[in-house]
Short mmCIF file of C-alpha atoms in Angstrom, two decimals:
data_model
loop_
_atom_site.label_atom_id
_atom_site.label_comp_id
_atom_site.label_asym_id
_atom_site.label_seq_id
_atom_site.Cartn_x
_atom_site.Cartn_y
_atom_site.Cartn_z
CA UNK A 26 12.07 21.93 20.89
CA UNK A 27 12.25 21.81 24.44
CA UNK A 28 15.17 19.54 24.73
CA UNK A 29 13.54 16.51 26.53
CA UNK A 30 12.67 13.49 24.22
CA UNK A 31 10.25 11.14 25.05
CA UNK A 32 9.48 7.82 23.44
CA UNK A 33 7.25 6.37 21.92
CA UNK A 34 5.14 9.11 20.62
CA UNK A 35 2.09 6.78 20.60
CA UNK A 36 1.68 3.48 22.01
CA UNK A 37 -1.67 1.75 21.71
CA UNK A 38 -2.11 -1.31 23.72
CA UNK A 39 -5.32 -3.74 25.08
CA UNK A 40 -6.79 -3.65 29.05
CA UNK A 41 -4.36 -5.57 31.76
CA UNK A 42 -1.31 -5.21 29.55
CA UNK A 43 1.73 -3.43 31.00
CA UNK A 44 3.53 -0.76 29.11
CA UNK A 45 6.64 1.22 30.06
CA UNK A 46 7.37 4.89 29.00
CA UNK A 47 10.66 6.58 28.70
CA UNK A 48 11.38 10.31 29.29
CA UNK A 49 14.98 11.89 28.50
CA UNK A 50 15.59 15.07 30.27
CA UNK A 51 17.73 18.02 29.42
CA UNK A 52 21.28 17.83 29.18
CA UNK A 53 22.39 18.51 32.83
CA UNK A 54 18.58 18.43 34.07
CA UNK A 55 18.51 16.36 37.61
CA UNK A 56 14.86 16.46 38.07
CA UNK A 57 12.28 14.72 36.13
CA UNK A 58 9.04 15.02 36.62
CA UNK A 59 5.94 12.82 35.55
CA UNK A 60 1.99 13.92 34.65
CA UNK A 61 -0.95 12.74 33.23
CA UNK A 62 -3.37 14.71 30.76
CA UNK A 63 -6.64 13.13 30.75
CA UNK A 64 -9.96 14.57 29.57
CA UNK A 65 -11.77 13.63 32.63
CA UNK A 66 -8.75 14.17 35.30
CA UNK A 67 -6.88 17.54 33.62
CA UNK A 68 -3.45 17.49 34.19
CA UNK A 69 -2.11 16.02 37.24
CA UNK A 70 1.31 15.57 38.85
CA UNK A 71 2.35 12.04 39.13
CA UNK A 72 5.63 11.66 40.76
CA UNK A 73 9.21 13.65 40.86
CA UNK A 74 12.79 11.97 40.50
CA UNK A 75 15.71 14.17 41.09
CA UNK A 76 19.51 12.21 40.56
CA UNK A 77 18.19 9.17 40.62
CA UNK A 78 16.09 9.33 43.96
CA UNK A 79 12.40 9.34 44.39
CA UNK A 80 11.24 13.31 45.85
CA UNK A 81 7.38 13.06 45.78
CA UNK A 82 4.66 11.52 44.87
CA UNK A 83 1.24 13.19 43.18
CA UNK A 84 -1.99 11.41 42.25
CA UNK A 85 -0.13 8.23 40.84
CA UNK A 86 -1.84 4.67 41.23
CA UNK A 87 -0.32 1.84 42.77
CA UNK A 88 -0.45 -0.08 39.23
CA UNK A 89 1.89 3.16 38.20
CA UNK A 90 5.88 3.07 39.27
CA UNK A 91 8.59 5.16 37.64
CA UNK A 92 12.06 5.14 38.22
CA UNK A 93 15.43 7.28 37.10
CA UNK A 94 18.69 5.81 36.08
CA UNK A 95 22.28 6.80 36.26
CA UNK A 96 22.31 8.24 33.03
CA UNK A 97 19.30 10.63 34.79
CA UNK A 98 16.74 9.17 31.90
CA UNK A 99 13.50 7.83 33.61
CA UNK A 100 10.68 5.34 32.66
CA UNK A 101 6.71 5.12 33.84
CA UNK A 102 5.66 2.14 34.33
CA UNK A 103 1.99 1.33 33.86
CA UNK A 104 0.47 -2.05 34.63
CA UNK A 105 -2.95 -3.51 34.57
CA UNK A 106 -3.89 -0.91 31.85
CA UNK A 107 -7.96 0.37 32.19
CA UNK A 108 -9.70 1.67 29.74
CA UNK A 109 -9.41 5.15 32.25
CA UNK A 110 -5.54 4.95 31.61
CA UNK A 111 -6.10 6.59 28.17
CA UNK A 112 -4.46 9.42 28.48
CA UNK A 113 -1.09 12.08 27.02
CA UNK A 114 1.64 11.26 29.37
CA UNK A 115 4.43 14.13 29.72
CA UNK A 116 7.41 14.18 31.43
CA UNK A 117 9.07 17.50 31.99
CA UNK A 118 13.03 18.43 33.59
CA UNK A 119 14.56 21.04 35.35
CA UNK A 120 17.99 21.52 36.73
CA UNK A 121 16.67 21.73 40.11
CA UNK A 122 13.58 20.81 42.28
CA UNK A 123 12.62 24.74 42.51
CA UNK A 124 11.80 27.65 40.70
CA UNK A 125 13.25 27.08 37.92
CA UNK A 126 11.54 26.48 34.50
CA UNK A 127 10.33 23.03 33.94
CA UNK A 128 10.80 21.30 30.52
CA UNK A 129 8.22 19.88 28.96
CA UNK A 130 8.58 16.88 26.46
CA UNK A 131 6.22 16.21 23.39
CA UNK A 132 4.23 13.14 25.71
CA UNK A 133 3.48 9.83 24.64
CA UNK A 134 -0.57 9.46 23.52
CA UNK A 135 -1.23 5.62 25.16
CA UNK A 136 -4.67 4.58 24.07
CA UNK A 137 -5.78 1.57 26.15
CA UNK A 138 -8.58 -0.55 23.99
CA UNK B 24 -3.68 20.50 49.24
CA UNK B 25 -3.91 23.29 46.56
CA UNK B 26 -6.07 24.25 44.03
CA UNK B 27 -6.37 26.04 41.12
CA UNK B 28 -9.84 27.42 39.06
CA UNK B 29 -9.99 28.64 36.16
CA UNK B 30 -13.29 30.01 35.17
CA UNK B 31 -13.19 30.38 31.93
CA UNK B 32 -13.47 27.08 29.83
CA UNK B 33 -13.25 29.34 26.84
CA UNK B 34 -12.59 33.09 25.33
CA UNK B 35 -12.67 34.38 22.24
CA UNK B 36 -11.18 37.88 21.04
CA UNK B 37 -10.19 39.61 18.00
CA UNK B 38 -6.93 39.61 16.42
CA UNK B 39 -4.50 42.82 17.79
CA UNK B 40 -6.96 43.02 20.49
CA UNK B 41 -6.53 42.24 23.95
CA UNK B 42 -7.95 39.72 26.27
CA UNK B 43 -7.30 38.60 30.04
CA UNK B 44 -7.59 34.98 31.25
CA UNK B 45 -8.59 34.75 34.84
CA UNK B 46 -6.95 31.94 37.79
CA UNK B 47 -7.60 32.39 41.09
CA UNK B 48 -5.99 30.01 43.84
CA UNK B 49 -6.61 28.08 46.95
CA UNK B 50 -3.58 27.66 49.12
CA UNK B 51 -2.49 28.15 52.99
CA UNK B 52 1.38 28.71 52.44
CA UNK B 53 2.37 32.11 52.02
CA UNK B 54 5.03 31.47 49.59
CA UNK B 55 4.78 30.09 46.20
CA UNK B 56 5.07 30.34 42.50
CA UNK B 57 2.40 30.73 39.88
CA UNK B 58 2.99 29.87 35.99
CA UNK B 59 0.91 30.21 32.79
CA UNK B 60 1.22 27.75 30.51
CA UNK B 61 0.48 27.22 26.99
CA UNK B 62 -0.30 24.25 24.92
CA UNK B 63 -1.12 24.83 21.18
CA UNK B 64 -2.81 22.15 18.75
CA UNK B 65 0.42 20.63 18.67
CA UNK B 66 0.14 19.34 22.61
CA UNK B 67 3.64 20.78 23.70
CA UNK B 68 3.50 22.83 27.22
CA UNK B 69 5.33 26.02 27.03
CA UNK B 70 5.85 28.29 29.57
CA UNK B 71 4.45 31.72 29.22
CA UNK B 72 4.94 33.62 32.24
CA UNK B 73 5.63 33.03 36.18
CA UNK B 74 5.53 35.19 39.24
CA UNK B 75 7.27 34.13 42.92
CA UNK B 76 4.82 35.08 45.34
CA UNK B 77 7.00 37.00 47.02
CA UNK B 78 7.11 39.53 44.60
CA UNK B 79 4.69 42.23 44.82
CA UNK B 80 5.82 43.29 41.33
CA UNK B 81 4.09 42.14 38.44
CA UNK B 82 5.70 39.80 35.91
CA UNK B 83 5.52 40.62 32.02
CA UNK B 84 6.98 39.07 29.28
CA UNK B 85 6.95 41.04 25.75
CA UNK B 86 2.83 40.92 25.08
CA UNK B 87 2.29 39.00 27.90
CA UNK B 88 1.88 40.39 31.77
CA UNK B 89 -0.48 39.19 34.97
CA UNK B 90 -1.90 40.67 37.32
CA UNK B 91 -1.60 39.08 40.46
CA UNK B 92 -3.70 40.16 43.07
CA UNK B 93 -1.92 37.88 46.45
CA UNK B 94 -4.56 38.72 49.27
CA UNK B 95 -7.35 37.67 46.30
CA UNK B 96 -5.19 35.35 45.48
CA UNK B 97 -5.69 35.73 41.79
CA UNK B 98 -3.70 35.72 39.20
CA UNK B 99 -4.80 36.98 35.75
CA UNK B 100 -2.86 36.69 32.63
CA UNK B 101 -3.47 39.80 30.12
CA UNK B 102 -2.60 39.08 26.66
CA UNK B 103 -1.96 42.38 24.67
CA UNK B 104 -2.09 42.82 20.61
CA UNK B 105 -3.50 39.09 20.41
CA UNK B 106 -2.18 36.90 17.42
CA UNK B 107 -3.28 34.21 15.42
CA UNK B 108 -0.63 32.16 16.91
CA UNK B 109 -1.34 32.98 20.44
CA UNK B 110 -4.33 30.76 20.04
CA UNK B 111 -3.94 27.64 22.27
CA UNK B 112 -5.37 26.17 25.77
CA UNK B 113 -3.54 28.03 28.50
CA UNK B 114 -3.21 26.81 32.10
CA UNK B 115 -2.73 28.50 35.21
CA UNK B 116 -0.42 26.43 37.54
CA UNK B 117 1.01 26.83 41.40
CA UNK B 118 3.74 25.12 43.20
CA UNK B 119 4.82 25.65 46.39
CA UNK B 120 8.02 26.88 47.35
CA UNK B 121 7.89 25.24 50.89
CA UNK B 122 10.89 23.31 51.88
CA UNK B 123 10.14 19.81 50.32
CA UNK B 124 7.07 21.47 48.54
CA UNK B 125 9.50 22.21 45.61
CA UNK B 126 9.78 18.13 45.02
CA UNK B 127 6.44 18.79 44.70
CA UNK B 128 5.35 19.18 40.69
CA UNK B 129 2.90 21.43 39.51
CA UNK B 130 -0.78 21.94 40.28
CA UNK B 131 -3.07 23.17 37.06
CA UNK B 132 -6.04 24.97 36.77
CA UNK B 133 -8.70 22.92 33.61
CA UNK B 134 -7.25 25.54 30.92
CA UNK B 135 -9.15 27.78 28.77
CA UNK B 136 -9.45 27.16 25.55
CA UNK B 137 -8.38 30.70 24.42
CA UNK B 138 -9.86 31.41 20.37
CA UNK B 139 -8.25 33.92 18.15
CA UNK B 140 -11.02 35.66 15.20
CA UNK B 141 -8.71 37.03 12.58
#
């Protein structure tokens, strides 16, 4: 157990609905960090949050937003779901944006129908 | 922008014995880090083993050590005594270590699909 929860586990939803995911990090983790696992695409960086503020964008589509609260929890947001969207979504934590070891949670599996 | 190759979509090797999974790199910044990953049946990424760039020395952890070859830039992972439970996809990965390139996340290789025969 890695010590970063995300929820839900699975989420299956229809094309052009919207769907939000939610990432916990590490107790005393500022940075959380977003990626996509697809068959076709591998596993791609999507966007970094660190105390609240946005620190860098990856290979994330304008339909996708994220964002990291006070508490230091964060959500994806993913919007005018394609069929292409399919895909394990994992966020990950570290203390810091830098060497040190990034946490990954269990992802959420969204299957887009 | 960086990449990362791995060659082998998939290995196979006895049980006790050893094998090494090959990643080479494509980058233009002279310092970085470089991580192996594993994910198992069950999905979760865990970290294996990571080298800083600036190291010459090479990293090992317990059965686990790379070779990492910077002027090649390569950077092998050589698992020793395999075990039934080191079987799993494993995934080379680089970030930089640039100012502002450590908001950046990580960069994977495709994985190889690495098969234990008992």
């Amino acid at each position: 157990d890695s010590g970063v929860t995300q929820t839900p586990k699975h989420l299956i939803t229809a094309t052009g609905q919207r769907v939000t995911l939610r990432c916990s990090p590490r107790s005393g983790d500022l940075s959380v960090y977003w990626y996509q696992q697809s068959l076709d695409q591998g596993l791609q960086f999507l966007i970094h949050y660190y105390n609240g503020e946005e620190r860098a964008k990856g290979n994330i589509l304008e339909r996708f937003s994220a964002q990291q609260f006070p508490d230091l929890h964060s959500e994806l947001n993913l919007s005018s779901l394609e069929l292409g969207d399919s895909a394990l979504y994992f966020c990950a934590s570290s203390v810091l944006d830098s060497f040190n070891e990034q946490f990954f949670g269990p992802g959420t599996r969204l299957t887009v129908l | 922008a960086q990449t990362v190759t791995q060659s082998q979509p998939e290995m196979s090797v006895q049980e006790a014995e050893t094998v090494t999974l090959s990643c080479t790199y494509d980058t233009s910044e002279s310092d970085y880090y470089l991580f192996w990953y594993k994910q198992p049946p069950s999905r979760q990424m865990i970290l294996v083993i990571r080298q800083e760039a600036y190291k010459q020395q090479n990293a090992t952890e317990n059965r686990f050590s790379v070779n990492f070859q910077k002027a090649a830039k390569s950077f092998s992972l050589k698992i020793s005594d395999s075990q039934l439970g080191d079987a799993a996809m494993y995934f080379c990965a680089y970030r930089s270590a640039m100012a502002g390139g450590g908001a950046d996340g990580l960069t994977f290789g495709k994985g190889t699909h690495l098969i234990i025969q008992p």
